[in-house]
Short mmCIF file of C-alpha atoms in Angstrom, two decimals:
data_model
loop_
_atom_site.label_atom_id
_atom_site.label_comp_id
_atom_site.label_asym_id
_atom_site.label_seq_id
_atom_site.Cartn_x
_atom_site.Cartn_y
_atom_site.Cartn_z
CA ALA A 1 -45.42 -56.16 29.80
CA VAL A 2 -43.89 -58.75 32.19
CA ASP A 3 -41.92 -55.98 33.94
CA SER A 4 -44.92 -53.81 34.12
CA ILE A 5 -47.04 -56.54 35.62
CA MET A 6 -44.44 -57.39 38.29
CA ALA A 7 -44.07 -53.70 39.21
CA MET A 8 -47.81 -53.39 39.60
CA LEU A 9 -47.90 -56.43 41.73
CA LYS A 10 -45.00 -55.18 43.92
CA ALA A 11 -47.05 -51.94 44.56
CA SER A 12 -50.17 -53.72 45.29
CA LYS A 13 -51.42 -54.32 48.90
CA LYS A 14 -54.55 -56.36 47.94
CA PRO A 15 -53.81 -58.29 44.71
CA CYS A 16 -56.10 -61.00 43.27
CA LEU A 17 -55.38 -63.49 40.45
CA TYR A 18 -58.47 -64.18 38.29
CA LEU A 19 -58.10 -67.46 36.34
CA GLY A 20 -60.52 -67.87 33.37
CA GLY A 21 -61.23 -70.68 30.90
CA GLY A 22 -58.28 -69.55 28.74
CA VAL A 23 -55.93 -70.91 31.41
CA ILE A 24 -57.40 -74.31 30.80
CA SER A 25 -57.72 -74.17 26.99
CA SER A 26 -54.19 -72.97 26.63
CA GLY A 27 -52.82 -75.82 29.02
CA ALA A 28 -51.51 -73.15 31.46
CA ALA A 29 -52.81 -74.69 34.79
CA ALA A 30 -49.41 -75.84 35.99
CA GLU A 31 -47.76 -72.54 35.23
CA ALA A 32 -50.56 -70.70 36.84
CA ARG A 33 -50.25 -72.76 39.92
CA LYS A 34 -46.49 -72.23 40.03
CA PHE A 35 -46.99 -68.38 39.78
CA ALA A 36 -49.64 -68.49 42.48
CA GLU A 37 -47.48 -70.47 44.88
CA LYS A 38 -44.35 -68.42 44.08
CA THR A 39 -46.14 -65.05 44.88
CA GLY A 40 -48.70 -66.20 47.40
CA ILE A 41 -51.34 -64.28 45.60
CA PRO A 42 -55.09 -65.09 46.43
CA VAL A 43 -56.78 -66.78 43.51
CA VAL A 44 -60.37 -66.75 42.19
CA THR A 45 -61.67 -68.45 39.10
CA SER A 46 -64.64 -68.01 36.66
CA LEU A 47 -67.02 -70.99 36.06
CA MET A 48 -64.89 -71.93 33.11
CA GLY A 49 -61.67 -71.58 35.08
CA ILE A 50 -62.63 -74.29 37.52
CA GLY A 51 -59.89 -76.97 37.78
CA SER A 52 -57.08 -74.59 36.94
CA LEU A 53 -56.14 -74.74 40.59
CA PRO A 54 -57.31 -77.50 42.86
CA SER A 55 -60.62 -76.58 44.82
CA ASP A 56 -58.93 -77.42 48.14
CA HIS A 57 -55.74 -75.33 47.38
CA PRO A 58 -55.38 -72.94 50.27
CA GLN A 59 -54.92 -69.96 47.93
CA ASN A 60 -57.99 -70.84 45.96
CA PHE A 61 -61.00 -68.81 47.24
CA GLY A 62 -63.25 -70.41 44.67
CA MET A 63 -65.53 -69.30 41.91
CA PHE A 64 -66.66 -65.74 41.84
CA GLY A 65 -69.66 -64.08 40.26
CA MET A 66 -73.42 -64.51 40.42
CA HIS A 67 -73.26 -67.87 42.29
CA GLY A 68 -69.64 -67.62 43.54
CA SER A 69 -68.47 -68.00 47.09
CA PHE A 70 -68.66 -64.94 49.43
CA ALA A 71 -64.94 -64.91 49.95
CA ALA A 72 -64.16 -65.15 46.12
CA ASN A 73 -66.59 -62.20 45.40
CA CYS A 74 -64.89 -60.17 48.08
CA ALA A 75 -61.42 -61.00 46.78
CA ALA A 76 -62.23 -59.83 43.24
CA ASN A 77 -64.20 -56.76 44.26
CA GLU A 78 -62.20 -55.59 47.14
CA SER A 79 -58.70 -55.93 45.55
CA ASP A 80 -56.58 -53.05 44.57
CA LEU A 81 -55.02 -55.03 41.64
CA LEU A 82 -57.07 -57.60 39.64
CA MET A 83 -55.02 -59.70 37.32
CA ALA A 84 -57.21 -61.47 34.82
CA MET A 85 -55.75 -64.24 32.89
CA GLY A 86 -57.61 -65.84 29.95
CA ALA A 87 -60.97 -64.43 31.12
CA ARG A 88 -63.58 -62.32 29.46
CA PHE A 89 -65.20 -60.49 32.39
CA SER A 90 -68.66 -61.87 31.59
CA ASP A 91 -71.75 -60.31 33.30
CA ARG A 92 -72.14 -63.39 35.25
CA SER A 93 -68.84 -62.72 36.80
CA THR A 94 -68.87 -59.00 37.27
CA GLY A 95 -72.47 -58.21 38.02
CA SER A 96 -72.95 -54.49 37.62
CA VAL A 97 -70.00 -53.31 35.45
CA SER A 98 -69.92 -49.71 36.82
CA LYS A 99 -69.64 -51.12 40.39
CA PHE A 100 -67.25 -54.02 39.78
CA ALA A 101 -63.78 -53.81 41.56
CA ILE A 102 -64.03 -50.08 41.61
CA GLU A 103 -60.73 -49.54 43.60
CA ALA A 104 -58.71 -52.06 41.48
CA LYS A 105 -56.25 -51.53 38.76
CA ILE A 106 -56.96 -54.16 36.08
CA ILE A 107 -54.36 -56.24 34.37
CA HIS A 108 -56.01 -58.37 31.41
CA VAL A 109 -54.08 -60.86 29.51
CA ASP A 110 -55.91 -62.69 26.77
CA VAL A 111 -55.04 -64.27 23.32
CA ASP A 112 -58.07 -62.54 21.74
CA ASP A 113 -57.52 -58.76 21.36
CA SER A 114 -61.23 -58.09 21.07
CA GLU A 115 -61.78 -59.13 24.79
CA ILE A 116 -59.27 -56.37 26.11
CA ASN A 117 -61.36 -53.42 27.14
CA LYS A 118 -64.56 -55.01 25.95
CA ASN A 119 -66.44 -55.18 29.18
CA ILE A 120 -64.08 -53.75 31.83
CA PRO A 121 -61.44 -51.16 30.98
CA ALA A 122 -57.87 -52.53 31.56
CA ASP A 123 -55.04 -50.36 33.11
CA LEU A 124 -52.71 -52.91 31.35
CA GLY A 125 -54.02 -55.03 28.49
CA VAL A 126 -51.77 -57.52 26.94
CA VAL A 127 -52.63 -59.76 23.96
CA ALA A 128 -50.74 -62.98 24.53
CA ASP A 129 -51.07 -66.70 25.20
CA VAL A 130 -51.40 -67.02 28.96
CA LYS A 131 -49.28 -70.09 29.13
CA GLU A 132 -46.41 -68.12 27.56
CA MET A 133 -47.15 -65.14 29.90
CA PHE A 134 -47.18 -67.29 32.97
CA LYS A 135 -43.85 -68.81 31.96
CA ALA A 136 -42.30 -65.35 31.56
CA LEU A 137 -43.83 -64.19 34.87
CA ASN A 138 -42.49 -67.18 36.78
CA ALA A 139 -39.07 -66.34 35.68
CA LYS A 140 -39.30 -63.07 37.60
CA ALA A 141 -41.96 -63.97 40.30
CA PHE A 142 -41.21 -63.17 43.89
CA PRO A 143 -43.21 -63.49 47.16
CA LEU A 144 -45.80 -60.69 47.59
CA LYS A 145 -46.22 -58.94 50.94
CA CYS A 146 -49.95 -58.83 51.68
CA PRO A 147 -50.55 -60.78 55.02
CA THR A 148 -53.34 -58.52 56.20
CA TRP A 149 -55.26 -58.91 52.90
CA VAL A 150 -54.79 -62.67 52.95
CA LYS A 151 -55.96 -62.98 56.57
CA THR A 152 -59.02 -60.95 55.78
CA LEU A 153 -60.06 -63.21 52.84
CA GLU A 154 -59.37 -66.30 55.10
CA LYS A 155 -61.69 -64.77 57.65
CA TYR A 156 -64.34 -64.28 55.05
CA ARG A 157 -63.91 -67.93 53.94
CA LYS A 158 -64.28 -69.21 57.46
CA GLN A 159 -67.22 -66.95 58.34
CA HIS A 160 -69.17 -67.54 55.03
CA PRO A 161 -68.14 -70.97 53.61
CA LEU A 162 -70.05 -72.56 50.62
CA SER A 163 -72.65 -74.43 52.54
CA PHE A 164 -76.37 -75.25 52.74
CA LYS A 165 -78.92 -75.71 55.58
CA LYS A 166 -79.36 -79.34 56.09
CA LYS A 167 -82.97 -80.38 56.36
CA PRO A 168 -83.27 -83.82 58.24
CA GLY A 169 -85.08 -86.38 56.28
CA HIS A 170 -84.76 -84.51 52.92
CA LEU A 171 -82.74 -85.52 50.01
CA GLN A 172 -80.99 -82.28 48.98
CA PRO A 173 -79.10 -81.76 45.74
CA GLN A 174 -76.03 -80.23 47.25
CA GLU A 175 -75.59 -83.35 49.56
CA VAL A 176 -75.94 -85.55 46.42
CA VAL A 177 -72.90 -83.75 44.77
CA LYS A 178 -70.91 -83.72 47.91
CA THR A 179 -71.41 -87.44 48.36
CA LEU A 180 -70.52 -88.08 44.77
CA SER A 181 -67.34 -86.19 45.22
CA ARG A 182 -66.34 -88.23 48.20
CA LEU A 183 -67.24 -91.58 46.73
CA THR A 184 -65.28 -90.85 43.48
CA GLY A 185 -62.29 -89.60 45.35
CA ASN A 186 -62.73 -86.17 43.75
CA SER A 187 -61.38 -87.79 40.48
CA ALA A 188 -64.29 -88.17 38.14
CA VAL A 189 -64.88 -85.83 35.10
CA ILE A 190 -68.13 -83.97 35.75
CA VAL A 191 -70.25 -82.71 32.94
CA PRO A 192 -73.32 -80.80 34.01
CA GLY A 193 -76.23 -79.47 31.82
CA VAL A 194 -77.60 -76.03 32.49
CA GLY A 195 -79.55 -74.84 35.50
CA GLN A 196 -79.42 -75.12 39.32
CA HIS A 197 -77.71 -78.52 39.06
CA GLN A 198 -74.90 -76.87 36.92
CA MET A 199 -74.17 -74.39 39.84
CA TRP A 200 -74.32 -77.08 42.52
CA ALA A 201 -71.89 -79.18 40.47
CA ALA A 202 -69.55 -76.15 40.28
CA GLN A 203 -69.95 -75.34 44.01
CA PHE A 204 -69.83 -78.81 45.91
CA TYR A 205 -67.52 -81.07 43.84
CA ASP A 206 -63.84 -80.84 44.80
CA TYR A 207 -62.07 -80.46 41.50
CA GLN A 208 -58.42 -81.33 41.16
CA PHE A 209 -57.25 -80.93 37.66
CA PRO A 210 -58.01 -79.11 34.41
CA ARG A 211 -60.82 -80.31 32.13
CA GLN A 212 -62.29 -82.16 35.03
CA HIS A 213 -65.24 -79.82 34.99
CA LEU A 214 -66.84 -79.44 31.55
CA SER A 215 -69.60 -76.78 31.24
CA SER A 216 -71.28 -74.95 28.40
CA GLY A 217 -70.58 -71.76 30.46
CA GLY A 218 -72.27 -68.66 29.36
CA LEU A 219 -73.87 -70.34 26.42
CA GLY A 220 -76.57 -71.72 28.62
CA ALA A 221 -77.22 -74.67 26.34
CA MET A 222 -79.74 -77.00 28.06
CA GLY A 223 -79.02 -80.53 26.71
CA PHE A 224 -75.22 -80.03 26.65
CA GLY A 225 -74.50 -82.49 29.49
CA LEU A 226 -75.09 -85.91 28.03
CA PRO A 227 -73.64 -85.64 24.60
CA ALA A 228 -70.62 -83.69 26.02
CA ALA A 229 -70.09 -86.40 28.58
CA MET A 230 -70.16 -88.87 25.76
CA GLY A 231 -67.36 -87.07 23.98
CA ALA A 232 -65.35 -86.83 27.19
CA LYS A 233 -65.67 -90.69 27.81
CA LEU A 234 -64.66 -91.51 24.28
CA ALA A 235 -61.65 -89.24 24.52
CA CYS A 236 -60.67 -90.62 27.96
CA PRO A 237 -62.10 -94.15 28.23
CA GLU A 238 -60.05 -94.79 31.43
CA LYS A 239 -61.60 -92.02 33.33
CA THR A 240 -65.05 -92.06 35.24
CA VAL A 241 -67.20 -89.58 33.47
CA ILE A 242 -70.52 -88.42 35.08
CA ASN A 243 -73.17 -86.26 33.57
CA ILE A 244 -74.83 -84.33 36.39
CA ASP A 245 -78.08 -83.14 34.89
CA GLY A 246 -81.51 -81.62 35.68
CA ASP A 247 -84.69 -83.31 34.64
CA GLY A 248 -85.32 -80.44 32.21
CA SER A 249 -81.89 -80.45 30.60
CA PHE A 250 -81.69 -84.23 30.27
CA GLN A 251 -84.82 -84.43 28.15
CA MET A 252 -83.19 -82.06 25.50
CA ASN A 253 -81.00 -84.96 24.26
CA ILE A 254 -82.52 -87.94 26.00
CA GLN A 255 -82.33 -89.96 22.64
CA GLU A 256 -78.59 -90.20 23.12
CA LEU A 257 -79.32 -93.05 25.71
CA GLY A 258 -79.51 -95.16 22.50
CA THR A 259 -76.12 -94.01 21.32
CA LEU A 260 -74.73 -95.02 24.84
CA TYR A 261 -76.06 -98.49 24.60
CA ALA A 262 -75.32 -99.10 20.80
CA GLU A 263 -71.79 -97.74 21.09
CA LYS A 264 -71.07 -99.10 24.61
CA ILE A 265 -70.03 -95.74 26.02
CA GLY A 266 -69.84 -96.03 29.81
CA VAL A 267 -71.20 -92.66 30.86
CA LYS A 268 -72.70 -92.43 34.30
CA MET A 269 -75.81 -90.09 34.66
CA ILE A 270 -77.21 -88.52 37.69
CA ILE A 271 -80.38 -86.56 37.36
CA LEU A 272 -81.13 -84.11 40.12
CA ASN A 273 -84.77 -84.42 39.69
CA ASN A 274 -86.84 -81.53 41.22
CA GLN A 275 -89.72 -81.82 38.67
CA CYS A 276 -88.98 -78.15 37.76
CA LEU A 277 -87.01 -75.87 35.53
CA GLY A 278 -85.26 -75.00 38.74
CA MET A 279 -83.04 -72.02 37.83
CA VAL A 280 -85.91 -70.14 36.15
CA ALA A 281 -88.12 -71.03 39.07
CA GLN A 282 -85.58 -69.61 41.37
CA TRP A 283 -85.71 -66.28 39.68
CA GLU A 284 -89.46 -66.44 39.62
CA ASP A 285 -89.32 -66.94 43.37
CA ARG A 286 -86.79 -64.28 44.07
CA PHE A 287 -87.83 -61.46 41.62
CA TYR A 288 -91.43 -62.35 40.29
CA ASN A 289 -93.43 -63.22 43.51
CA GLY A 290 -93.28 -66.79 42.73
CA VAL A 291 -95.36 -66.65 39.57
CA ARG A 292 -94.73 -69.69 37.41
CA GLY A 293 -94.31 -69.48 33.73
CA ASN A 294 -94.45 -73.16 32.70
CA THR A 295 -91.50 -74.08 34.92
CA ASP A 296 -93.38 -76.62 36.96
CA LEU A 297 -92.97 -79.99 35.00
CA ARG A 298 -95.11 -82.13 37.30
CA CYS A 299 -98.12 -84.00 35.75
CA GLU A 300 -100.84 -84.85 38.25
CA ARG A 301 -102.26 -87.28 35.86
CA PHE A 302 -99.17 -89.41 35.85
CA MET A 303 -99.57 -90.02 39.68
CA ARG A 304 -95.76 -90.21 40.15
CA PRO A 305 -92.68 -88.12 39.16
CA PHE A 306 -92.85 -87.48 35.44
CA PRO A 307 -91.55 -88.75 33.27
CA ASP A 308 -90.13 -92.19 34.41
CA PHE A 309 -86.51 -91.77 33.42
CA VAL A 310 -85.51 -95.22 34.59
CA ARG A 311 -88.19 -96.89 32.54
CA ILE A 312 -87.14 -94.85 29.58
CA ALA A 313 -83.51 -95.73 30.03
CA SER A 314 -84.57 -99.39 30.30
CA GLY A 315 -86.21 -99.05 26.98
CA TYR A 316 -82.79 -98.03 25.54
CA GLY A 317 -81.06 -100.98 27.17
CA VAL A 318 -79.45 -98.79 29.86
CA PRO A 319 -79.83 -99.91 33.53
CA GLY A 320 -80.92 -97.38 36.24
CA ARG A 321 -82.23 -96.73 39.75
CA GLU A 322 -84.41 -94.21 41.52
CA VAL A 323 -83.45 -92.68 44.84
CA PHE A 324 -86.18 -91.04 46.94
CA LYS A 325 -84.42 -91.13 50.40
CA LEU A 326 -81.12 -89.75 51.77
CA GLU A 327 -80.30 -93.17 53.30
CA GLU A 328 -80.48 -94.76 49.90
CA LEU A 329 -78.08 -92.37 48.27
CA GLU A 330 -74.67 -93.75 49.08
CA ASP A 331 -75.57 -97.33 48.16
CA ALA A 332 -77.16 -96.10 44.85
CA ILE A 333 -74.08 -94.04 43.84
CA LYS A 334 -71.90 -97.09 44.59
CA GLU A 335 -74.06 -99.21 42.54
CA MET A 336 -73.84 -96.79 39.59
CA LEU A 337 -70.01 -96.51 39.82
CA GLU A 338 -69.62 -100.33 40.05
CA THR A 339 -71.80 -101.16 37.14
CA ASP A 340 -70.08 -101.71 33.82
CA GLY A 341 -71.12 -99.51 31.01
CA PRO A 342 -73.76 -96.66 31.21
CA PHE A 343 -75.98 -96.24 34.26
CA LEU A 344 -78.80 -93.73 35.04
CA LEU A 345 -79.47 -92.57 38.59
CA ASP A 346 -82.73 -90.62 39.04
CA VAL A 347 -82.46 -88.77 42.37
CA HIS A 348 -85.71 -87.19 43.41
CA THR A 349 -84.78 -84.09 45.30
CA GLY A 350 -88.01 -82.04 44.94
CA TYR A 351 -87.92 -78.28 44.40
CA GLU A 352 -87.07 -76.76 47.83
CA GLU A 353 -83.59 -75.42 47.27
CA HIS A 354 -82.14 -72.18 45.82
CA VAL A 355 -78.58 -71.91 44.60
CA LEU A 356 -76.77 -69.56 46.98
CA PRO A 357 -74.92 -67.22 47.32
CA MET A 358 -76.67 -65.11 44.57
CA ILE A 359 -75.89 -61.67 43.27
CA PRO A 360 -79.12 -60.42 41.83
CA PRO A 361 -78.93 -59.50 38.14
CA GLY A 362 -77.68 -56.00 37.44
CA MET A 363 -76.46 -55.62 41.04
CA ASP A 364 -72.98 -55.81 42.54
CA TYR A 365 -71.49 -58.05 45.24
CA SER A 366 -72.66 -55.99 48.06
CA ALA A 367 -76.24 -57.03 47.34
CA MET A 368 -75.31 -60.74 47.59
CA ILE A 369 -78.05 -62.99 48.84
CA THR A 370 -76.79 -65.62 51.28
CA GLU A 371 -80.07 -67.13 52.52
#
C-alpha cells in the first residue's frame, strides 16, 4: 500500500492531503507534519482534524467543508489526488457526494474498515493506523513537483481569506475569538459548544497543537462545551482551558457552574451571547425567508438580555463580567485570564452575523456563499 500511495502521489499534479480526527486520536500529528513538509503537499483538515498541523503553517489551507475556507474547499475539490487520513468524509465536509472532488483519485486510510467506501468510493482503501502509515510513508517520501497547483491555492487564499466585514461600534463574535487568540498567545485549549460560536472558534483561533481544539464534531451536542472543558482542565491543570459557548448551548449544562466552584476547577467561560439559537436562525435567514421557529431567545418582559448569566454564576460562587462594547473587550478578557479559578465572561454580540463561507446543504463547493 505504501508503494502504491507513493506511485499515485508521483503521478499527481494537484495532490491534497486531508487530515481528519483520526490523525489526532492516533497521535500521528508529528508524523503527518513530517510527511507534509517532506513532500510539500497542500493540506486541509476536517473540523475534528484541527490542530493536526498548526493553523499558520504555510501548507495548511485550513478547514474545508460547509464552513471551511475558500482555499481549503478548492484544494479538496479541485485536486486530482485526495489523500484522506483518519477521516470519514462526513456530509459536512463533502457537501453533495456526487459532486465532491469529481476529478480526484481517492486514497483513504482509516483504522475502521467500515469507513472505507462508506460515503466516498476509494481508488485505494487501506485499513491501518494512520500513525503507522505515516511512519512508513515518511521512510519513502520525496518532494512533489506541483508548483503551479500550490501557487493557485496560495492565490485563492490571498484573494479569499477567512475574514469578516468589520462594523464600527459593533461587538462582533469573530473579533472576540481573534482577540482571545492574541491575548492567550494561541496557546489555550478551546472547547466550544454547538452552533455559530463553534464555527467561529474553529475559524478564528490560531491552533498550534493537537487536542487544543475539542469539539463534539458531527454529533451536534449542545451543552458539550462546559463539561468537556472541565474534563480537559482536570486532565491538564497547567493549561488555560476556555469554553467558548453560545447562550443556547451554555444553558444545557449551566448547573455545572456549581461543580466548578465546589471542585475548584479553573475553567474560563466566554458566552458569545446573541440572544438567539444562532445557527438555526442563520438557516432560517438563508433558506426559510427569515421565519423564526422559537430561535429568538429574547424576553421583552425581562427588560435586559435574558437570562442574566453573570448573576446566575454569582449564585454558584463563580465571578463574572458582562461586555457590551468593543472597547471593553480586551480588558475583560485580561481580567478573565488573570483571575484565579473559574470565570464567566458574558459577551453581548447581538444577532447580526452569519458564519461564512457557507456551502448550502446538499450543494457542492461551487455554490459557496461568501457574503
